[in-house]
PDB file of C-alpha atoms in Angstrom:
ATOM      1  CA  MET A   1     -25.185 128.002  76.938  1.00  0.00           C
ATOM      2  CA  SER A   2     -25.507 124.668  78.822  1.00  0.00           C
ATOM      3  CA  LEU A   3     -25.027 121.245  78.531  1.00  0.00           C
ATOM      4  CA  LYS A   4     -27.965 119.091  77.325  1.00  0.00           C
ATOM      5  CA  PRO A   5     -28.524 116.459  78.544  1.00  0.00           C
ATOM      6  CA  ALA A   6     -26.330 116.325  81.501  1.00  0.00           C
ATOM      7  CA  VAL A   7     -23.559 114.175  82.368  1.00  0.00           C
ATOM      8  CA  SER A   8     -24.552 110.568  83.311  1.00  0.00           C
ATOM      9  CA  ASN A   9     -23.791 107.377  83.414  1.00  0.00           C
ATOM     10  CA  THR A  10     -23.882 106.539  79.868  1.00  0.00           C
ATOM     11  CA  ASP A  11     -21.086 109.046  79.563  1.00  0.00           C
ATOM     12  CA  HIS A  12     -17.407 107.887  79.008  1.00  0.00           C
ATOM     13  CA  ALA A  13     -15.820 109.217  82.031  1.00  0.00           C
ATOM     14  CA  GLN A  14     -12.509 109.102  83.628  1.00  0.00           C
ATOM     15  CA  GLY A  15     -10.402 110.850  86.513  1.00  0.00           C
ATOM     16  CA  ASN A  16     -12.140 111.355  89.735  1.00  0.00           C
ATOM     17  CA  LEU A  17     -15.918 110.021  88.992  1.00  0.00           C
ATOM     18  CA  ASN A  18     -17.150 111.963  92.599  1.00  0.00           C
ATOM     19  CA  ALA A  19     -15.275 115.314  91.577  1.00  0.00           C
ATOM     20  CA  ASP A  20     -17.271 118.436  91.854  1.00  0.00           C
ATOM     21  CA  LEU A  21     -15.408 119.715  88.864  1.00  0.00           C
ATOM     22  CA  VAL A  22     -17.009 118.178  85.881  1.00  0.00           C
ATOM     23  CA  ILE A  23     -15.543 118.885  82.413  1.00  0.00           C
ATOM     24  CA  VAL A  24     -17.103 117.522  79.109  1.00  0.00           C
ATOM     25  CA  GLU A  25     -15.183 117.951  75.844  1.00  0.00           C
ATOM     26  CA  TYR A  26     -17.160 117.110  72.513  1.00  0.00           C
ATOM     27  CA  GLY A  27     -14.273 115.874  70.364  1.00  0.00           C
ATOM     28  CA  ASP A  28     -13.462 114.936  66.857  1.00  0.00           C
ATOM     29  CA  TYR A  29     -10.918 112.244  66.470  1.00  0.00           C
ATOM     30  CA  GLN A  30      -9.498 113.478  62.808  1.00  0.00           C
ATOM     31  CA  CYS A  31      -9.529 117.316  63.958  1.00  0.00           C
ATOM     32  CA  PRO A  32      -6.131 118.575  64.468  1.00  0.00           C
ATOM     33  CA  TYR A  33      -7.375 121.092  66.819  1.00  0.00           C
ATOM     34  CA  CYS A  34      -8.680 118.124  69.066  1.00  0.00           C
ATOM     35  CA  GLY A  35      -5.534 116.248  68.142  1.00  0.00           C
ATOM     36  CA  ALA A  36      -3.313 119.247  69.571  1.00  0.00           C
ATOM     37  CA  ALA A  37      -5.662 119.684  72.859  1.00  0.00           C
ATOM     38  CA  TYR A  38      -4.928 115.813  73.558  1.00  0.00           C
ATOM     39  CA  PRO A  39      -1.544 115.954  75.282  1.00  0.00           C
ATOM     40  CA  VAL A  40      -2.514 119.263  77.193  1.00  0.00           C
ATOM     41  CA  LEU A  41      -5.700 117.353  78.471  1.00  0.00           C
ATOM     42  CA  LYS A  42      -3.289 114.136  79.506  1.00  0.00           C
ATOM     43  CA  GLU A  43      -1.049 116.611  81.432  1.00  0.00           C
ATOM     44  CA  LEU A  44      -4.114 118.235  83.239  1.00  0.00           C
ATOM     45  CA  MET A  45      -5.504 115.304  84.216  1.00  0.00           C
ATOM     46  CA  GLY A  46      -2.018 113.454  85.156  1.00  0.00           C
ATOM     47  CA  GLN A  47      -1.728 116.951  87.466  1.00  0.00           C
ATOM     48  CA  PHE A  48      -5.267 117.559  88.514  1.00  0.00           C
ATOM     49  CA  GLY A  49      -7.024 113.986  87.794  1.00  0.00           C
ATOM     50  CA  ASN A  50      -8.004 113.675  91.639  1.00  0.00           C
ATOM     51  CA  GLN A  51     -10.129 116.945  91.336  1.00  0.00           C
ATOM     52  CA  ILE A  52     -11.687 116.248  87.862  1.00  0.00           C
ATOM     53  CA  LYS A  53     -14.366 114.118  86.450  1.00  0.00           C
ATOM     54  CA  PHE A  54     -13.774 114.458  82.753  1.00  0.00           C
ATOM     55  CA  VAL A  55     -16.088 113.155  80.061  1.00  0.00           C
ATOM     56  CA  PHE A  56     -15.632 112.887  76.565  1.00  0.00           C
ATOM     57  CA  ARG A  57     -18.696 113.249  73.677  1.00  0.00           C
ATOM     58  CA  ASN A  58     -18.445 112.153  70.039  1.00  0.00           C
ATOM     59  CA  PHE A  59     -19.004 115.252  67.969  1.00  0.00           C
ATOM     60  CA  PRO A  60     -17.515 113.620  64.624  1.00  0.00           C
ATOM     61  CA  LEU A  61     -17.361 116.547  61.538  1.00  0.00           C
ATOM     62  CA  SER A  62     -17.996 113.583  59.031  1.00  0.00           C
ATOM     63  CA  GLU A  63     -18.339 115.423  55.799  1.00  0.00           C
ATOM     64  CA  MET A  64     -14.699 117.231  56.627  1.00  0.00           C
ATOM     65  CA  HIS A  65     -13.171 114.584  57.990  1.00  0.00           C
ATOM     66  CA  GLN A  66     -13.322 111.129  56.528  1.00  0.00           C
ATOM     67  CA  TYR A  67     -11.889 108.907  59.371  1.00  0.00           C
ATOM     68  CA  ALA A  68     -14.277 110.924  62.088  1.00  0.00           C
ATOM     69  CA  ARG A  69     -17.045 108.868  62.423  1.00  0.00           C
ATOM     70  CA  SER A  70     -15.340 105.382  61.968  1.00  0.00           C
ATOM     71  CA  SER A  71     -12.901 106.413  64.751  1.00  0.00           C
ATOM     72  CA  ALA A  72     -15.691 107.431  67.026  1.00  0.00           C
ATOM     73  CA  LEU A  73     -17.313 103.622  66.273  1.00  0.00           C
ATOM     74  CA  ALA A  74     -14.141 102.213  67.043  1.00  0.00           C
ATOM     75  CA  ALA A  75     -13.584 104.068  70.298  1.00  0.00           C
ATOM     76  CA  GLU A  76     -17.151 102.881  71.254  1.00  0.00           C
ATOM     77  CA  ALA A  77     -16.583  99.284  69.971  1.00  0.00           C
ATOM     78  CA  ALA A  78     -13.754  99.256  72.203  1.00  0.00           C
ATOM     79  CA  ASN A  79     -15.807 100.271  75.157  1.00  0.00           C
ATOM     80  CA  LEU A  80     -18.032  97.262  74.677  1.00  0.00           C
ATOM     81  CA  GLN A  81     -14.521  95.423  75.660  1.00  0.00           C
ATOM     82  CA  GLY A  82     -13.989  97.594  78.525  1.00  0.00           C
ATOM     83  CA  LYS A  83     -11.487  99.719  76.571  1.00  0.00           C
ATOM     84  CA  PHE A  84     -12.925 103.178  75.671  1.00  0.00           C
ATOM     85  CA  TRP A  85     -10.146 105.698  76.750  1.00  0.00           C
ATOM     86  CA  GLU A  86      -7.434 103.170  75.724  1.00  0.00           C
ATOM     87  CA  MET A  87      -8.658 103.413  72.166  1.00  0.00           C
ATOM     88  CA  HIS A  88      -9.683 107.252  72.728  1.00  0.00           C
ATOM     89  CA  ASP A  89      -5.732 107.852  73.588  1.00  0.00           C
ATOM     90  CA  ALA A  90      -4.574 105.512  71.000  1.00  0.00           C
ATOM     91  CA  ILE A  91      -6.324 107.159  68.093  1.00  0.00           C
ATOM     92  CA  TYR A  92      -5.106 110.704  69.318  1.00  0.00           C
ATOM     93  CA  GLU A  93      -1.553 109.574  69.417  1.00  0.00           C
ATOM     94  CA  ASN A  94      -1.758 108.273  66.057  1.00  0.00           C
ATOM     95  CA  GLN A  95      -4.231 110.906  64.455  1.00  0.00           C
ATOM     96  CA  HIS A  96      -1.280 111.497  61.626  1.00  0.00           C
ATOM     97  CA  TYR A  97      -1.641 108.083  60.599  1.00  0.00           C
ATOM     98  CA  LEU A  98      -5.552 107.760  60.804  1.00  0.00           C
ATOM     99  CA  ASN A  99      -7.470 105.357  58.502  1.00  0.00           C
ATOM    100  CA  GLU A 100      -9.406 102.200  59.006  1.00  0.00           C
ATOM    101  CA  SER A 101      -6.679  99.715  58.846  1.00  0.00           C
ATOM    102  CA  LEU A 102      -4.926 101.866  61.800  1.00  0.00           C
ATOM    103  CA  LEU A 103      -8.031 101.448  63.749  1.00  0.00           C
ATOM    104  CA  LEU A 104      -8.018  97.440  63.266  1.00  0.00           C
ATOM    105  CA  LYS A 105      -4.344  97.546  64.257  1.00  0.00           C
ATOM    106  CA  LEU A 106      -4.823  99.512  67.389  1.00  0.00           C
ATOM    107  CA  ALA A 107      -7.494  97.120  68.485  1.00  0.00           C
ATOM    108  CA  GLU A 108      -4.870  94.228  67.738  1.00  0.00           C
ATOM    109  CA  LYS A 109      -2.641  96.211  69.919  1.00  0.00           C
ATOM    110  CA  LEU A 110      -4.996  97.074  72.925  1.00  0.00           C
ATOM    111  CA  ASN A 111      -5.708  92.937  72.512  1.00  0.00           C
ATOM    112  CA  LEU A 112      -9.218  93.268  71.816  1.00  0.00           C
ATOM    113  CA  ASP A 113     -11.138  90.566  70.321  1.00  0.00           C
ATOM    114  CA  ILE A 114     -10.788  91.512  66.996  1.00  0.00           C
ATOM    115  CA  HIS A 115     -13.949  89.340  65.336  1.00  0.00           C
ATOM    116  CA  GLN A 116     -15.989  90.789  68.125  1.00  0.00           C
ATOM    117  CA  PHE A 117     -14.755  94.498  67.426  1.00  0.00           C
ATOM    118  CA  GLU A 118     -15.081  94.193  64.082  1.00  0.00           C
ATOM    119  CA  LYS A 119     -18.788  92.975  64.461  1.00  0.00           C
ATOM    120  CA  ASP A 120     -19.569  95.966  66.910  1.00  0.00           C
ATOM    121  CA  LEU A 121     -18.356  98.665  64.246  1.00  0.00           C
ATOM    122  CA  GLU A 122     -21.529  97.691  62.544  1.00  0.00           C
ATOM    123  CA  ASN A 123     -23.746  97.830  65.642  1.00  0.00           C
ATOM    124  CA  SER A 124     -26.611 100.186  64.867  1.00  0.00           C
ATOM    125  CA  GLU A 125     -26.703 100.889  68.853  1.00  0.00           C
ATOM    126  CA  LEU A 126     -23.041 102.230  68.759  1.00  0.00           C
ATOM    127  CA  ALA A 127     -24.085 104.440  65.291  1.00  0.00           C
ATOM    128  CA  LYS A 128     -27.249 105.992  67.723  1.00  0.00           C
ATOM    129  CA  LYS A 129     -24.907 106.702  70.383  1.00  0.00           C
ATOM    130  CA  VAL A 130     -22.483 108.580  68.230  1.00  0.00           C
ATOM    131  CA  ASP A 131     -25.600 110.258  66.736  1.00  0.00           C
ATOM    132  CA  SER A 132     -27.213 111.247  70.098  1.00  0.00           C
ATOM    133  CA  ASP A 133     -23.881 112.802  71.365  1.00  0.00           C
ATOM    134  CA  PHE A 134     -23.613 114.806  68.437  1.00  0.00           C
ATOM    135  CA  GLU A 135     -27.176 115.884  68.549  1.00  0.00           C
ATOM    136  CA  SER A 136     -26.554 116.831  72.290  1.00  0.00           C
ATOM    137  CA  GLY A 137     -23.552 118.597  71.319  1.00  0.00           C
ATOM    138  CA  ILE A 138     -25.523 120.782  68.706  1.00  0.00           C
ATOM    139  CA  ILE A 139     -28.509 121.515  71.218  1.00  0.00           C
ATOM    140  CA  SER A 140     -25.653 122.476  73.666  1.00  0.00           C
ATOM    141  CA  GLY A 141     -24.235 125.114  71.223  1.00  0.00           C
ATOM    142  CA  VAL A 142     -21.034 123.346  70.311  1.00  0.00           C
ATOM    143  CA  ASN A 143     -19.776 125.432  67.297  1.00  0.00           C
ATOM    144  CA  GLY A 144     -16.533 123.490  66.482  1.00  0.00           C
ATOM    145  CA  THR A 145     -14.194 121.038  67.998  1.00  0.00           C
ATOM    146  CA  PRO A 146     -13.032 120.691  70.625  1.00  0.00           C
ATOM    147  CA  SER A 147     -15.794 122.734  72.823  1.00  0.00           C
ATOM    148  CA  PHE A 148     -15.642 122.178  76.455  1.00  0.00           C
ATOM    149  CA  TYR A 149     -18.385 122.655  79.315  1.00  0.00           C
ATOM    150  CA  VAL A 150     -17.494 123.126  82.792  1.00  0.00           C
ATOM    151  CA  ASN A 151     -19.938 122.337  85.255  1.00  0.00           C
ATOM    152  CA  GLY A 152     -22.410 122.086  82.450  1.00  0.00           C
ATOM    153  CA  LYS A 153     -21.744 125.730  81.122  1.00  0.00           C
ATOM    154  CA  LYS A 154     -19.840 126.342  77.669  1.00  0.00           C
ATOM    155  CA  PHE A 155     -16.337 127.138  78.194  1.00  0.00           C
ATOM    156  CA  ASP A 156     -15.124 129.856  75.886  1.00  0.00           C
ATOM    157  CA  GLY A 157     -11.580 128.685  75.598  1.00  0.00           C
ATOM    158  CA  GLY A 158      -9.098 125.918  74.887  1.00  0.00           C
ATOM    159  CA  ALA A 159      -7.521 122.872  76.574  1.00  0.00           C
ATOM    160  CA  GLU A 160      -4.565 125.445  77.760  1.00  0.00           C
ATOM    161  CA  ASP A 161      -7.004 127.757  79.147  1.00  0.00           C
ATOM    162  CA  LEU A 162      -8.670 125.133  81.202  1.00  0.00           C
ATOM    163  CA  PHE A 163      -4.971 124.210  82.552  1.00  0.00           C
ATOM    164  CA  GLN A 164      -5.157 127.934  83.686  1.00  0.00           C
ATOM    165  CA  LEU A 165      -8.386 127.966  85.192  1.00  0.00           C
ATOM    166  CA  LEU A 166      -6.704 124.659  87.193  1.00  0.00           C
ATOM    167  CA  SER A 167      -3.896 126.254  88.179  1.00  0.00           C
ATOM    168  CA  THR A 168      -5.338 129.373  89.727  1.00  0.00           C
ATOM    169  CA  ASN A 169      -7.649 127.367  91.568  1.00  0.00           C
ATOM    170  CA  GLU A 170      -4.585 125.628  93.075  1.00  0.00           C
ATOM    171  CA  GLU A 171      -3.428 128.827  94.215  1.00  0.00           C
TER     172      GLU A 171
ATOM    173  CA  MET B   1     -30.926 147.370  62.476  1.00  0.00           C
ATOM    174  CA  ILE B   2     -31.405 143.548  61.636  1.00  0.00           C
ATOM    175  CA  LEU B   3     -34.685 142.562  60.902  1.00  0.00           C
ATOM    176  CA  GLN B   4     -36.797 141.132  63.712  1.00  0.00           C
ATOM    177  CA  LYS B   5     -39.615 138.303  64.176  1.00  0.00           C
ATOM    178  CA  ASN B   6     -42.551 138.957  62.600  1.00  0.00           C
ATOM    179  CA  GLU B   7     -40.958 141.135  59.879  1.00  0.00           C
ATOM    180  CA  VAL B   8     -41.519 140.025  56.333  1.00  0.00           C
ATOM    181  CA  ALA B   9     -38.446 138.224  54.806  1.00  0.00           C
ATOM    182  CA  PRO B  10     -37.275 140.627  51.933  1.00  0.00           C
ATOM    183  CA  ASP B  11     -37.217 138.542  48.738  1.00  0.00           C
ATOM    184  CA  PHE B  12     -34.160 137.940  46.973  1.00  0.00           C
ATOM    185  CA  THR B  13     -32.340 136.024  43.613  1.00  0.00           C
ATOM    186  CA  LEU B  14     -29.051 135.644  43.927  1.00  0.00           C
ATOM    187  CA  PHE B  15     -26.428 132.942  42.017  1.00  0.00           C
ATOM    188  CA  ALA B  16     -26.199 129.669  43.942  1.00  0.00           C
ATOM    189  CA  THR B  17     -23.931 128.027  41.247  1.00  0.00           C
ATOM    190  CA  PRO B  18     -22.229 129.694  38.514  1.00  0.00           C
ATOM    191  CA  ASP B  19     -25.273 129.087  36.009  1.00  0.00           C
ATOM    192  CA  GLN B  20     -28.011 128.770  38.812  1.00  0.00           C
ATOM    193  CA  LYS B  21     -30.046 131.363  40.621  1.00  0.00           C
ATOM    194  CA  ILE B  22     -32.196 130.957  43.862  1.00  0.00           C
ATOM    195  CA  THR B  23     -35.253 132.824  44.501  1.00  0.00           C
ATOM    196  CA  LEU B  24     -36.490 132.982  48.134  1.00  0.00           C
ATOM    197  CA  SER B  25     -40.043 133.405  47.445  1.00  0.00           C
ATOM    198  CA  GLU B  26     -40.065 130.317  45.298  1.00  0.00           C
ATOM    199  CA  PHE B  27     -39.589 128.115  48.597  1.00  0.00           C
ATOM    200  CA  LYS B  28     -42.795 129.428  50.618  1.00  0.00           C
ATOM    201  CA  GLY B  29     -44.286 126.258  52.068  1.00  0.00           C
ATOM    202  CA  LYS B  30     -40.783 125.216  53.525  1.00  0.00           C
ATOM    203  CA  ASN B  31     -38.961 126.621  56.294  1.00  0.00           C
ATOM    204  CA  ILE B  32     -35.744 128.587  55.456  1.00  0.00           C
ATOM    205  CA  ILE B  33     -32.752 129.084  57.184  1.00  0.00           C
ATOM    206  CA  LEU B  34     -30.402 132.154  56.277  1.00  0.00           C
ATOM    207  CA  ALA B  35     -26.836 132.337  57.090  1.00  0.00           C
ATOM    208  CA  PHE B  36     -24.915 135.364  56.374  1.00  0.00           C
ATOM    209  CA  TYR B  37     -21.239 135.075  57.050  1.00  0.00           C
ATOM    210  CA  PRO B  38     -18.311 137.356  56.416  1.00  0.00           C
ATOM    211  CA  ALA B  39     -16.326 135.373  54.111  1.00  0.00           C
ATOM    212  CA  ASP B  40     -15.658 132.064  53.019  1.00  0.00           C
ATOM    213  CA  TRP B  41     -12.375 130.198  53.679  1.00  0.00           C
ATOM    214  CA  SER B  42     -12.205 130.988  57.427  1.00  0.00           C
ATOM    215  CA  PRO B  43     -10.481 128.390  59.943  1.00  0.00           C
ATOM    216  CA  VAL B  44     -11.292 124.882  59.237  1.00  0.00           C
ATOM    217  CA  CYS B  45     -12.651 122.789  62.400  1.00  0.00           C
ATOM    218  CA  SER B  46     -14.811 125.962  63.772  1.00  0.00           C
ATOM    219  CA  ASP B  47     -16.056 126.777  60.505  1.00  0.00           C
ATOM    220  CA  GLN B  48     -19.760 127.557  60.689  1.00  0.00           C
ATOM    221  CA  MET B  49     -20.861 126.352  57.141  1.00  0.00           C
ATOM    222  CA  ALA B  50     -19.120 123.009  57.683  1.00  0.00           C
ATOM    223  CA  LEU B  51     -21.037 122.458  60.937  1.00  0.00           C
ATOM    224  CA  TYR B  52     -24.489 123.186  59.418  1.00  0.00           C
ATOM    225  CA  ASN B  53     -23.271 120.709  56.661  1.00  0.00           C
ATOM    226  CA  GLU B  54     -23.101 118.175  59.396  1.00  0.00           C
ATOM    227  CA  MET B  55     -26.508 119.148  60.275  1.00  0.00           C
ATOM    228  CA  LEU B  56     -28.689 118.909  57.198  1.00  0.00           C
ATOM    229  CA  LYS B  57     -30.538 115.737  57.919  1.00  0.00           C
ATOM    230  CA  PHE B  58     -31.780 117.459  61.381  1.00  0.00           C
ATOM    231  CA  PHE B  59     -32.958 120.480  59.487  1.00  0.00           C
ATOM    232  CA  LYS B  60     -34.627 118.386  56.845  1.00  0.00           C
ATOM    233  CA  ASN B  61     -36.660 116.845  59.702  1.00  0.00           C
ATOM    234  CA  TYR B  62     -37.926 120.364  60.184  1.00  0.00           C
ATOM    235  CA  ASN B  63     -39.154 120.765  56.892  1.00  0.00           C
ATOM    236  CA  ALA B  64     -36.180 123.310  56.495  1.00  0.00           C
ATOM    237  CA  GLU B  65     -33.542 124.454  53.820  1.00  0.00           C
ATOM    238  CA  ILE B  66     -30.589 126.095  54.855  1.00  0.00           C
ATOM    239  CA  PHE B  67     -28.729 128.965  52.479  1.00  0.00           C
ATOM    240  CA  GLY B  68     -25.537 130.534  53.428  1.00  0.00           C
ATOM    241  CA  ILE B  69     -25.071 134.217  52.335  1.00  0.00           C
ATOM    242  CA  SER B  70     -21.803 136.118  51.810  1.00  0.00           C
ATOM    243  CA  VAL B  71     -20.369 138.704  49.247  1.00  0.00           C
ATOM    244  CA  ASP B  72     -18.370 136.454  48.052  1.00  0.00           C
ATOM    245  CA  SER B  73     -18.683 135.684  44.108  1.00  0.00           C
ATOM    246  CA  LYS B  74     -20.297 132.399  42.742  1.00  0.00           C
ATOM    247  CA  TRP B  75     -16.823 131.172  41.602  1.00  0.00           C
ATOM    248  CA  CYS B  76     -15.477 131.492  44.965  1.00  0.00           C
ATOM    249  CA  HIS B  77     -18.208 129.987  46.432  1.00  0.00           C
ATOM    250  CA  LEU B  78     -17.934 126.880  44.326  1.00  0.00           C
ATOM    251  CA  ALA B  79     -14.642 126.494  45.002  1.00  0.00           C
ATOM    252  CA  PHE B  80     -14.928 126.481  48.961  1.00  0.00           C
ATOM    253  CA  SER B  81     -18.216 124.216  48.877  1.00  0.00           C
ATOM    254  CA  GLN B  82     -15.862 121.826  46.768  1.00  0.00           C
ATOM    255  CA  SER B  83     -13.240 122.054  48.939  1.00  0.00           C
ATOM    256  CA  ARG B  84     -15.437 121.602  52.247  1.00  0.00           C
ATOM    257  CA  ASN B  85     -17.767 119.211  50.719  1.00  0.00           C
ATOM    258  CA  LEU B  86     -20.948 121.066  51.309  1.00  0.00           C
ATOM    259  CA  HIS B  87     -24.258 120.005  50.462  1.00  0.00           C
ATOM    260  CA  PHE B  88     -26.379 123.141  50.702  1.00  0.00           C
ATOM    261  CA  PRO B  89     -26.321 126.345  48.699  1.00  0.00           C
ATOM    262  CA  LEU B  90     -23.946 129.219  48.994  1.00  0.00           C
ATOM    263  CA  LEU B  91     -25.548 132.175  47.769  1.00  0.00           C
ATOM    264  CA  ALA B  92     -23.423 135.242  46.522  1.00  0.00           C
ATOM    265  CA  ASP B  93     -24.742 138.671  47.341  1.00  0.00           C
ATOM    266  CA  PHE B  94     -22.137 139.894  44.879  1.00  0.00           C
ATOM    267  CA  GLU B  95     -23.705 142.245  42.696  1.00  0.00           C
ATOM    268  CA  SER B  96     -24.984 144.861  43.823  1.00  0.00           C
ATOM    269  CA  LYS B  97     -22.389 144.085  46.580  1.00  0.00           C
ATOM    270  CA  GLY B  98     -23.966 143.224  49.888  1.00  0.00           C
ATOM    271  CA  GLU B  99     -27.391 144.468  48.564  1.00  0.00           C
ATOM    272  CA  ILE B 100     -29.687 141.683  50.481  1.00  0.00           C
ATOM    273  CA  ALA B 101     -27.725 141.823  53.432  1.00  0.00           C
ATOM    274  CA  ARG B 102     -28.470 145.638  53.860  1.00  0.00           C
ATOM    275  CA  LYS B 103     -32.041 144.728  53.077  1.00  0.00           C
ATOM    276  CA  TYR B 104     -32.038 142.466  56.309  1.00  0.00           C
ATOM    277  CA  GLY B 105     -29.981 144.869  58.502  1.00  0.00           C
ATOM    278  CA  VAL B 106     -26.668 142.695  58.746  1.00  0.00           C
ATOM    279  CA  TYR B 107     -24.407 144.432  56.278  1.00  0.00           C
ATOM    280  CA  ASN B 108     -20.762 145.749  58.123  1.00  0.00           C
ATOM    281  CA  GLU B 109     -20.065 148.545  56.066  1.00  0.00           C
ATOM    282  CA  GLU B 110     -16.713 149.153  57.074  1.00  0.00           C
ATOM    283  CA  GLU B 111     -15.535 145.765  56.427  1.00  0.00           C
ATOM    284  CA  GLY B 112     -17.441 145.500  53.188  1.00  0.00           C
ATOM    285  CA  GLU B 113     -18.637 141.980  54.205  1.00  0.00           C
ATOM    286  CA  CYS B 114     -22.111 140.410  55.425  1.00  0.00           C
ATOM    287  CA  LYS B 115     -22.058 140.437  59.550  1.00  0.00           C
ATOM    288  CA  ARG B 116     -22.619 137.065  61.177  1.00  0.00           C
ATOM    289  CA  ALA B 117     -26.307 136.654  61.373  1.00  0.00           C
ATOM    290  CA  LEU B 118     -29.174 134.050  61.136  1.00  0.00           C
ATOM    291  CA  PHE B 119     -32.539 133.896  60.348  1.00  0.00           C
ATOM    292  CA  VAL B 120     -35.307 131.446  60.625  1.00  0.00           C
ATOM    293  CA  ILE B 121     -38.298 132.298  57.915  1.00  0.00           C
ATOM    294  CA  ASN B 122     -41.521 130.242  58.069  1.00  0.00           C
ATOM    295  CA  ARG B 123     -43.321 128.725  55.365  1.00  0.00           C
ATOM    296  CA  ASP B 124     -45.136 132.226  54.704  1.00  0.00           C
ATOM    297  CA  GLY B 125     -42.163 134.289  54.491  1.00  0.00           C
ATOM    298  CA  ILE B 126     -42.440 135.841  57.640  1.00  0.00           C
ATOM    299  CA  ILE B 127     -39.092 136.051  59.860  1.00  0.00           C
ATOM    300  CA  GLU B 128     -39.864 133.707  62.802  1.00  0.00           C
ATOM    301  CA  TRP B 129     -36.466 134.423  64.594  1.00  0.00           C
ATOM    302  CA  SER B 130     -33.085 136.379  63.936  1.00  0.00           C
ATOM    303  CA  TYR B 131     -30.039 136.695  65.728  1.00  0.00           C
ATOM    304  CA  LEU B 132     -26.692 139.021  64.735  1.00  0.00           C
ATOM    305  CA  SER B 133     -23.372 136.878  66.390  1.00  0.00           C
ATOM    306  CA  PRO B 134     -20.243 138.941  67.148  1.00  0.00           C
ATOM    307  CA  THR B 135     -18.177 138.397  64.257  1.00  0.00           C
ATOM    308  CA  ALA B 136     -15.590 136.361  65.800  1.00  0.00           C
ATOM    309  CA  ILE B 137     -17.962 133.914  67.131  1.00  0.00           C
ATOM    310  CA  ASN B 138     -19.304 130.900  65.553  1.00  0.00           C
ATOM    311  CA  PRO B 139     -22.994 130.984  66.696  1.00  0.00           C
ATOM    312  CA  GLY B 140     -23.584 127.514  66.353  1.00  0.00           C
ATOM    313  CA  ALA B 141     -26.937 125.819  65.485  1.00  0.00           C
ATOM    314  CA  ASP B 142     -28.909 125.580  68.974  1.00  0.00           C
ATOM    315  CA  GLY B 143     -30.686 128.619  68.410  1.00  0.00           C
ATOM    316  CA  ILE B 144     -31.742 127.561  64.734  1.00  0.00           C
ATOM    317  CA  LEU B 145     -33.106 124.070  66.170  1.00  0.00           C
ATOM    318  CA  GLU B 146     -35.030 125.944  68.879  1.00  0.00           C
ATOM    319  CA  ALA B 147     -36.566 128.332  66.530  1.00  0.00           C
ATOM    320  CA  LEU B 148     -37.554 125.373  64.299  1.00  0.00           C
ATOM    321  CA  GLU B 149     -38.768 123.660  67.398  1.00  0.00           C
ATOM    322  CA  THR B 150     -41.359 126.569  68.264  1.00  0.00           C
ATOM    323  CA  LEU B 151     -42.420 126.833  64.364  1.00  0.00           C
ATOM    324  CA  ASN B 152     -43.182 122.901  64.630  1.00  0.00           C
ATOM    325  CA  THR B 153     -45.448 123.321  67.937  1.00  0.00           C
ATOM    326  CA  LYS B 154     -47.370 126.009  66.548  1.00  0.00           C
TER     327      LYS B 154
END
């Protein structure tokens, strides 16, 4: 199964933006498996970040996870103030305490303009972005979170397996 | 063998809730997605039914209804539905056990469960697409949407 649409400049990317290796994660901020993958991915990027372009797309399971969608919107709102990854990381690092007031607290901690942040949470463009990420996941064959794509192809494994892949490449 | 494209979808009447039954043929005029799955209560975030639950609005756009089917009883389905906050019916292929799954060619005799299989049935009750998934793998929904898309362009 392949990634549709392909990675573009509307995606959130970190690492080496010109890398040949592109990893895409479809994630849900409240999903415990995504939470468990987070530190592994962090280490992966710490070690191999110069070889990887890492992209995050929203895949909130809103019916199952009460705060998944508001978290996705919070990260998108932070993005408008240039702090997508900071918010992404802060949410995963505090996943156990996730609720709406935590999202505001994190925004304060990141020194975001809170008034603007709160306004942006209601921005329908951001809702559309989250929906279109979700829809792209569906047509790309996402069957749970986290789901990973390596250079556009679905990767049948988790974060640990990605680490394995990179470590083997190294040898 | 799993029923294939262009075969007539066998009709059935199964419990959807403790006091309500659903009959397939009453849904003529709508596209129907049947998702046979082995059992309620599989692991959370990769749960197939939970995924479809998030997609109901996409299915609606294609004039499609989705039904999950397993051999679990109506009471088990009720508890599972409530726990996962599901907004579509789960049908109980419970008496005689697996009878409907057998008719569709997707019963696993060894485990006594449905196999993991998907059917997209058109407005006239004809199978448009079927797919048998490896039991351990959640097949996602891309195949379903593709089949619905094909129906739409006919």
